[in-house]
Short mmCIF file of C-alpha atoms (C1' of nucleotides) in Angstrom, two decimals:
data_model
loop_
_atom_site.label_atom_id
_atom_site.label_comp_id
_atom_site.label_asym_id
_atom_site.label_seq_id
_atom_site.Cartn_x
_atom_site.Cartn_y
_atom_site.Cartn_z
CA UNK A 775 2.53 -19.36 -61.78
CA UNK A 776 6.03 -18.29 -62.53
CA UNK A 777 8.51 -17.10 -60.06
CA UNK A 778 8.26 -13.44 -59.18
CA UNK A 779 11.14 -11.40 -60.52
CA UNK A 780 13.59 -10.17 -57.92
CA UNK A 781 13.15 -6.62 -59.12
CA UNK A 782 11.26 -4.53 -61.59
CA UNK A 783 13.37 -5.21 -64.62
CA UNK A 784 11.87 -2.32 -66.55
CA UNK A 785 13.11 0.20 -64.02
CA UNK A 786 16.56 -1.05 -63.26
CA UNK A 787 19.72 -0.06 -64.95
CA UNK A 788 21.82 -2.80 -66.48
CA UNK A 789 25.29 -2.97 -67.83
CA UNK A 790 28.59 -1.68 -66.52
CA UNK A 791 28.67 0.22 -63.26
CA UNK A 792 29.68 3.85 -63.31
CA UNK A 793 32.13 5.24 -60.76
CA UNK A 794 29.24 7.21 -59.25
CA UNK A 795 27.20 4.08 -58.72
CA UNK A 796 30.21 2.34 -57.26
CA UNK A 797 30.82 5.06 -54.75
CA UNK A 798 27.15 5.25 -53.81
CA UNK A 799 27.03 1.53 -53.16
CA UNK A 800 30.31 1.47 -51.33
CA UNK A 801 29.44 4.43 -49.16
CA UNK A 802 26.08 3.00 -48.29
CA UNK A 803 27.36 -0.43 -47.35
CA UNK A 804 30.27 0.96 -45.38
CA UNK A 805 27.85 3.15 -43.49
CA UNK A 806 24.85 0.91 -43.01
CA UNK A 807 25.84 -2.56 -44.11
CA UNK A 808 23.60 -4.57 -46.34
CA UNK A 809 20.93 -4.87 -43.70
CA UNK A 810 20.61 -8.46 -44.69
CA UNK A 811 18.43 -7.45 -47.57
CA UNK A 812 20.00 -6.93 -50.92
CA UNK A 813 16.69 -6.50 -52.65
CA UNK A 814 15.83 -3.41 -50.64
CA UNK A 815 19.34 -2.03 -50.65
CA UNK A 816 19.47 -0.33 -54.04
CA UNK A 817 16.45 1.77 -53.29
CA UNK A 818 17.83 2.81 -49.93
CA UNK A 819 21.17 3.59 -51.47
CA UNK A 820 19.57 5.57 -54.27
CA UNK A 821 20.59 3.18 -56.98
CA UNK A 822 18.50 2.12 -59.93
CA UNK A 823 19.94 -1.34 -59.82
CA UNK A 824 18.72 -4.82 -59.11
CA UNK A 825 19.64 -6.06 -55.65
CA UNK A 826 21.40 -9.00 -57.12
CA UNK A 827 23.45 -6.72 -59.28
CA UNK A 828 24.46 -4.70 -56.21
CA UNK A 829 25.40 -7.81 -54.35
CA UNK A 830 27.52 -9.05 -57.22
CA UNK A 831 29.20 -5.71 -57.67
CA UNK A 832 30.03 -5.51 -54.00
CA UNK A 833 31.25 -9.06 -53.63
CA UNK A 834 33.23 -9.20 -56.84
CA UNK A 835 34.62 -5.74 -57.04
CA UNK A 836 33.97 -3.22 -54.31
CA UNK A 837 34.49 -4.99 -51.05
CA UNK A 838 37.85 -4.49 -49.39
CA UNK A 839 40.73 -6.93 -49.75
CA UNK A 840 39.77 -8.05 -53.21
CA UNK A 841 42.87 -9.21 -55.00
CA UNK A 842 43.07 -8.34 -58.67
CA UNK A 843 45.68 -9.20 -61.22
CA UNK A 844 47.87 -12.15 -61.97
CA UNK A 845 47.32 -15.47 -60.30
CA UNK A 846 50.42 -16.93 -58.75
CA UNK A 847 51.71 -20.43 -59.44
CA UNK A 848 50.58 -21.38 -55.99
CA UNK A 849 47.09 -20.16 -56.75
CA UNK A 850 47.13 -22.06 -60.05
CA UNK A 851 48.10 -25.14 -58.19
CA UNK A 852 45.38 -24.77 -55.62
CA UNK A 853 42.73 -24.14 -58.23
CA UNK A 854 43.76 -27.13 -60.29
CA UNK A 855 44.04 -29.40 -57.32
CA UNK A 856 40.64 -28.46 -56.04
CA UNK A 857 39.09 -28.56 -59.47
CA UNK A 858 40.44 -32.05 -59.92
CA UNK A 859 38.89 -33.01 -56.64
CA UNK A 860 35.58 -31.22 -56.47
CA UNK A 861 34.92 -29.92 -59.95
CA UNK A 862 33.54 -26.52 -60.75
CA UNK A 863 32.57 -25.54 -57.25
CA UNK A 864 33.97 -22.09 -57.67
CA UNK A 865 32.70 -20.69 -54.42
CA UNK A 866 34.47 -23.42 -52.49
CA UNK A 867 37.63 -22.99 -54.48
CA UNK A 868 37.42 -19.25 -53.95
CA UNK A 869 37.08 -19.82 -50.25
CA UNK A 870 40.59 -21.26 -50.30
CA UNK A 871 42.08 -18.26 -52.04
CA UNK A 872 41.80 -15.20 -49.86
CA UNK A 873 41.01 -12.10 -51.86
CA UNK A 874 39.88 -14.00 -54.93
CA UNK A 875 36.26 -14.20 -55.93
CA UNK A 876 34.50 -17.16 -57.41
CA UNK A 877 33.80 -15.13 -60.51
CA UNK A 878 37.47 -14.30 -60.87
CA UNK A 879 38.50 -17.88 -60.51
CA UNK A 880 35.82 -19.06 -62.87
CA UNK A 881 36.94 -16.57 -65.47
CA UNK A 882 40.56 -17.43 -64.92
CA UNK A 883 39.85 -21.10 -65.32
CA UNK A 884 37.74 -20.64 -68.41
CA UNK A 885 40.14 -18.32 -70.15
CA UNK A 886 43.53 -19.56 -69.10
CA UNK A 887 43.89 -22.57 -66.89
CA UNK A 888 41.54 -24.69 -68.95
CA UNK A 889 43.58 -24.07 -72.05
CA UNK A 890 46.77 -24.74 -70.23
CA UNK A 891 45.37 -28.03 -69.07
CA UNK A 892 44.10 -28.94 -72.50
CA UNK A 893 47.50 -28.13 -73.89
CA UNK A 894 49.15 -30.40 -71.41
CA UNK A 895 46.84 -33.21 -72.35
CA UNK A 896 47.77 -33.03 -75.98
CA UNK A 897 50.54 -35.30 -77.07
CA UNK A 898 53.85 -33.50 -77.30
CA UNK A 899 53.79 -33.54 -81.09
CA UNK A 900 50.55 -31.61 -81.15
CA UNK A 901 51.21 -29.13 -78.41
CA UNK A 902 51.55 -25.53 -79.18
CA UNK A 903 53.91 -23.35 -77.26
CA UNK A 904 52.12 -22.15 -74.16
CA UNK A 905 50.80 -18.65 -74.11
CA UNK A 906 51.76 -18.12 -70.53
CA UNK A 907 54.84 -16.79 -68.93
CA UNK A 908 57.42 -19.35 -68.15
CA UNK A 909 58.08 -20.00 -64.54
CA UNK A 910 60.33 -22.17 -62.53
CA UNK A 911 59.85 -25.71 -63.55
CA UNK A 912 60.40 -29.18 -62.42
CA UNK A 913 60.19 -32.42 -64.26
CA UNK A 914 58.22 -35.09 -62.53
CA UNK A 915 60.53 -37.96 -61.76
CA UNK A 916 58.15 -40.43 -63.28
CA UNK A 917 58.03 -38.67 -66.60
CA UNK A 918 58.80 -40.94 -69.49
CA UNK A 919 61.85 -40.58 -71.63
CA UNK A 920 59.77 -39.42 -74.52
CA UNK A 921 57.98 -36.81 -72.59
CA UNK A 922 61.10 -35.72 -70.88
CA UNK A 923 62.50 -34.91 -74.24
CA UNK A 924 59.52 -32.82 -75.07
CA UNK A 925 60.28 -29.15 -75.05
CA UNK A 926 56.87 -28.51 -73.64
CA UNK A 927 57.71 -29.48 -70.14
CA UNK A 928 60.10 -26.62 -70.03
CA UNK A 929 57.19 -24.30 -70.31
CA UNK A 930 54.81 -25.71 -67.82
CA UNK A 931 53.81 -23.23 -65.26
CA UNK A 932 52.18 -25.96 -63.28
CA UNK A 933 55.56 -26.90 -62.09
CA UNK A 934 54.58 -26.32 -58.53
CA UNK A 935 52.48 -29.42 -58.63
CA UNK A 936 54.34 -32.11 -56.93
CA UNK A 937 54.08 -35.69 -57.98
CA UNK A 938 51.46 -37.21 -55.83
CA UNK A 939 49.48 -40.27 -55.27
CA UNK A 940 46.25 -40.13 -57.09
CA UNK A 941 43.18 -38.92 -55.47
CA UNK A 942 40.74 -41.72 -55.79
CA UNK A 943 39.67 -42.27 -59.33
CA UNK A 944 36.50 -43.95 -60.42
CA UNK A 945 38.49 -46.24 -62.63
CA UNK A 946 42.02 -47.15 -62.01
CA UNK A 947 44.46 -46.63 -64.77
CA UNK A 948 44.70 -49.90 -66.48
CA UNK A 949 45.72 -51.51 -69.69
CA UNK A 950 42.97 -49.63 -71.45
CA UNK A 951 44.15 -46.32 -70.17
CA UNK A 952 46.16 -44.24 -72.54
CA UNK A 953 49.67 -44.31 -71.14
CA UNK A 954 49.81 -40.69 -72.07
CA UNK A 955 47.78 -39.86 -69.04
CA UNK A 956 49.94 -41.93 -66.81
CA UNK A 957 52.99 -40.00 -67.71
CA UNK A 958 51.66 -36.49 -67.61
CA UNK A 959 51.78 -34.05 -64.79
CA UNK A 960 50.69 -35.83 -61.71
CA UNK A 961 47.77 -33.59 -61.04
CA UNK A 962 46.45 -34.31 -64.49
CA UNK A 963 46.63 -38.00 -63.93
CA UNK A 964 44.95 -37.51 -60.62
CA UNK A 965 41.91 -36.07 -62.29
CA UNK A 966 38.87 -38.23 -62.33
CA UNK A 967 37.93 -39.72 -65.62
CA UNK A 968 35.62 -42.30 -66.90
CA UNK A 969 34.78 -43.83 -70.23
CA UNK A 970 31.96 -42.19 -72.08
CA UNK A 971 32.18 -44.30 -75.16
CA UNK A 972 34.69 -46.70 -76.47
CA UNK A 973 38.04 -45.02 -76.50
CA UNK A 974 36.55 -41.85 -75.13
CA UNK A 975 37.48 -40.74 -71.69
CA UNK A 976 35.96 -37.80 -69.95
CA UNK A 977 37.77 -35.83 -67.29
CA UNK A 978 36.20 -33.70 -64.66
CA UNK A 979 32.54 -34.33 -64.31
CA UNK A 980 29.88 -35.16 -66.76
CA UNK A 981 29.27 -32.98 -69.71
CA UNK A 982 26.19 -30.94 -70.13
CA UNK A 983 24.10 -32.83 -72.57
CA UNK A 984 20.83 -31.68 -73.92
CA UNK A 985 19.32 -35.09 -74.24
CA UNK A 986 18.67 -37.32 -71.32
CA UNK A 987 19.29 -40.56 -73.11
CA UNK A 988 22.89 -39.74 -73.77
CA UNK A 989 22.34 -39.59 -77.46
CA UNK A 990 23.23 -35.97 -77.72
CA UNK A 991 25.76 -34.95 -80.27
CA UNK A 992 26.84 -31.79 -78.66
CA UNK A 993 28.45 -31.14 -75.36
CA UNK A 994 28.46 -27.66 -73.99
CA UNK A 995 31.76 -26.16 -72.97
CA UNK A 996 30.88 -22.72 -71.90
CA UNK A 997 30.62 -20.76 -75.05
CA UNK A 998 32.27 -23.47 -77.06
CA UNK A 999 29.89 -26.16 -78.10
CA UNK A 1000 31.82 -29.15 -79.21
CA UNK A 1001 30.23 -31.67 -81.45
CA UNK A 1002 31.23 -35.15 -80.57
CA UNK A 1003 32.41 -35.86 -84.04
CA UNK A 1004 34.62 -32.82 -83.76
CA UNK A 1005 36.08 -33.77 -80.46
CA UNK A 1006 39.74 -34.22 -80.50
CA UNK A 1007 40.61 -37.54 -81.92
CA UNK A 1008 43.96 -37.30 -80.38
CA UNK A 1009 46.76 -39.58 -80.96
CA UNK A 1010 49.49 -40.20 -78.52
CA UNK A 1011 52.73 -41.98 -78.66
CA UNK A 1012 53.25 -44.97 -76.49
CA UNK A 1013 56.09 -47.41 -76.60
CA UNK A 1014 56.70 -46.50 -80.15
CA UNK A 1015 53.18 -47.34 -81.16
CA UNK A 1016 50.75 -44.70 -82.16
CA UNK A 1017 47.26 -45.28 -80.96
CA UNK A 1018 44.17 -43.22 -81.12
CA UNK A 1019 41.94 -42.32 -78.26
CA UNK A 1020 39.42 -39.63 -77.87
CA UNK A 1021 39.57 -37.72 -74.69
CA UNK A 1022 37.86 -34.71 -73.41
CA UNK A 1023 38.19 -32.48 -70.47
CA UNK A 1024 35.03 -31.47 -68.80
CA UNK A 1025 35.11 -28.60 -66.43
CA UNK A 1026 31.47 -28.10 -65.83
CA UNK A 1027 28.64 -30.05 -64.39
CA UNK A 1028 25.18 -30.36 -65.64
CA UNK A 1029 23.22 -28.27 -63.24
CA UNK A 1030 20.04 -30.24 -63.56
CA UNK A 1031 21.28 -33.35 -61.90
CA UNK A 1032 24.08 -31.93 -59.91
CA UNK A 1033 23.67 -33.99 -56.84
CA UNK A 1034 23.44 -37.33 -58.46
CA UNK A 1035 26.18 -36.68 -60.87
CA UNK A 1036 28.49 -35.26 -58.32
CA UNK A 1037 27.95 -37.82 -55.68
CA UNK A 1038 28.09 -40.62 -58.16
CA UNK A 1039 31.08 -39.30 -59.86
CA UNK A 1040 33.15 -38.20 -56.97
CA UNK A 1041 32.54 -41.38 -55.17
CA UNK A 1042 34.65 -40.57 -52.19
CA UNK A 1043 33.71 -36.96 -51.93
CA UNK A 1044 30.01 -36.71 -51.31
CA UNK A 1045 28.36 -33.75 -52.84
CA UNK A 1046 27.15 -32.48 -49.54
CA UNK A 1047 30.60 -32.37 -48.09
CA UNK A 1048 31.67 -30.08 -45.40
CA UNK A 1049 34.81 -28.11 -45.96
CA UNK A 1050 36.49 -30.23 -43.37
CA UNK A 1051 35.55 -33.30 -45.33
CA UNK A 1052 37.10 -31.91 -48.42
CA UNK A 1053 40.22 -31.01 -46.57
CA UNK A 1054 40.39 -34.43 -45.09
CA UNK A 1055 39.81 -36.26 -48.34
CA UNK A 1056 42.37 -34.25 -50.17
CA UNK A 1057 44.79 -34.36 -47.30
CA UNK A 1058 44.64 -38.07 -46.97
CA UNK A 1059 45.05 -38.80 -50.60
CA UNK A 1060 47.23 -36.03 -51.76
CA UNK A 1061 49.76 -35.34 -49.10
CA UNK A 1062 52.24 -33.27 -51.00
CA UNK A 1063 49.75 -30.89 -52.42
CA UNK A 1064 47.44 -30.71 -49.53
CA UNK A 1065 49.98 -29.99 -46.88
CA UNK A 1066 50.85 -26.69 -48.38
CA UNK A 1067 47.43 -26.18 -49.79
CA UNK A 1068 45.57 -26.15 -46.56
CA UNK A 1069 48.25 -24.75 -44.36
CA UNK A 1070 47.30 -21.24 -45.17
CA UNK A 1071 43.70 -22.09 -45.64
CA UNK A 1072 41.41 -21.21 -42.91
CA UNK A 1073 37.96 -19.91 -42.69
CA UNK A 1074 39.07 -16.41 -43.37
CA UNK A 1075 37.14 -16.24 -46.59
CA UNK A 1076 34.04 -17.48 -44.92
CA UNK A 1077 34.53 -15.00 -42.16
CA UNK A 1078 35.15 -12.37 -44.74
CA UNK A 1079 31.85 -13.15 -46.37
CA UNK A 1080 30.03 -13.11 -43.11
CA UNK A 1081 31.69 -9.88 -42.19
CA UNK A 1082 30.43 -8.12 -45.22
CA UNK A 1083 27.03 -9.59 -45.03
CA UNK A 1084 26.55 -8.13 -41.60
"C1'" DA B 124 44.68 1.84 -91.71
"C1'" DA B 125 40.89 -1.24 -91.63
"C1'" DG B 126 38.73 -5.36 -90.69
"C1'" DC B 127 38.59 -9.47 -88.32
"C1'" DA B 128 39.26 -12.88 -84.66
"C1'" DC B 129 40.19 -13.84 -80.25
"C1'" DA B 130 40.96 -13.21 -75.21
"C1'" DG B 131 39.69 -11.33 -70.92
"C1'" DC B 132 36.48 -9.98 -67.81
"C1'" DA B 133 32.31 -7.80 -65.86
"C1'" DA B 134 27.76 -8.60 -65.53
"C1'" DC B 135 23.46 -11.04 -66.23
"C1'" DC B 136 20.35 -15.10 -66.05
"C1'" DG B 137 18.04 -18.67 -64.07
"C1'" DC B 138 18.02 -22.38 -60.88
"C1'" DC B 139 18.28 -24.10 -56.20
"C1'" DG B 140 18.02 -24.36 -51.20
"C1'" DA B 141 17.10 -22.19 -46.85
"C1'" DG B 142 14.26 -19.50 -44.22
"C1'" DT B 143 9.84 -17.72 -43.04
"C1'" DA B 144 5.02 -16.36 -42.94
"C1'" DA C 556 2.27 -28.32 -45.58
"C1'" DT C 557 2.59 -24.82 -48.73
"C1'" DA C 558 3.82 -20.69 -51.02
"C1'" DC C 559 6.80 -17.23 -51.29
"C1'" DT C 560 11.17 -14.39 -50.74
"C1'" DC C 561 15.87 -13.97 -50.79
"C1'" DG C 562 20.73 -15.08 -51.09
"C1'" DG C 563 23.97 -17.81 -53.33
"C1'" DC C 564 25.85 -20.21 -57.05
"C1'" DG C 565 27.34 -21.78 -61.64
"C1'" DG C 566 26.75 -21.13 -66.46
"C1'" DT C 567 26.56 -17.95 -70.03
"C1'" DT C 568 26.65 -13.66 -72.56
"C1'" DG C 569 28.22 -9.37 -74.28
"C1'" DC C 570 31.41 -5.63 -74.36
"C1'" DT C 571 36.05 -4.02 -74.90
"C1'" DG C 572 40.83 -4.23 -75.79
"C1'" DT C 573 44.50 -6.32 -78.35
"C1'" DG C 574 46.87 -8.71 -81.85
"C1'" DC C 575 47.04 -10.37 -86.43
"C1'" DT C 576 46.40 -10.22 -91.44
#
DNA sequence: AAGCACAGCAACCGCCGAGTA
DNA sequence: ATACTCGGCGGTTGCTGTGCT
């Protein structure tokens, strides 16, 4: 027996919300709250919408104190730091950015930050000028001569990321590690990676692979499916020698085996962490970032959520 | 001016875990 | 113990606006 649908799909409206629907929902929730029952809410509020849709609309758009618009450098930094530490746990990341929703952050990551990051991982010779506004910048003191001469650094808007000690990595950078990664922005080098195949390193967490035996030839990247043979066979310059390594950035986790993958992968950050644990782990390993990161972080977002859940 | 490609974002889908009858 | 409901979450899709050719 399949799972019962959360609503009668034939009789619910889908698609963009009209201003009338918005005001109905907003008025109702402001007057009566959600009553702890989103499924029943649309009917009570006179909306032909699925309860889930109402919840999403409220949380992502209608509730007070939602921040829209440009993400600041500080927010970029927080997102990247947390992503490097805990992966695509958008709700947790959102909890650290008051006024931002997980959906917002997810979209922002998928459309902008990810590309920025990918761009930074390309060797200087292959980088394209960034598509983002230039901001104040700072060259990491450990940057190599070659990279320092790269014009790209001038454009990094991740400049707020201070050089830091690495958060624990499953493998330490070693002789087999592309020096490229050792000389990039510190938060990039602090990202977890592990070898997938010979000369292929994967950052973030494991890719979503359709086959369980690892023989898949495609890895899902949101709407971009990348065939392994098409994956960037990037070259990088090191000590005057050009070498080839494949690398890939993974920003998603395979939902099916989340727990195992996460706990195995983020060895020092158990999947079932508490927020305090995350704070502690990041604080202890990433002093420069974390000190400012968590200073303004409190449970406000959590409280906010609770507040509006009534 | 028209057609196309791409980016951005709102919204949907389906799975999972917690709570409860 | 089991079945079921519901809220929450992350991944994905589809629409719309914008820029380019």
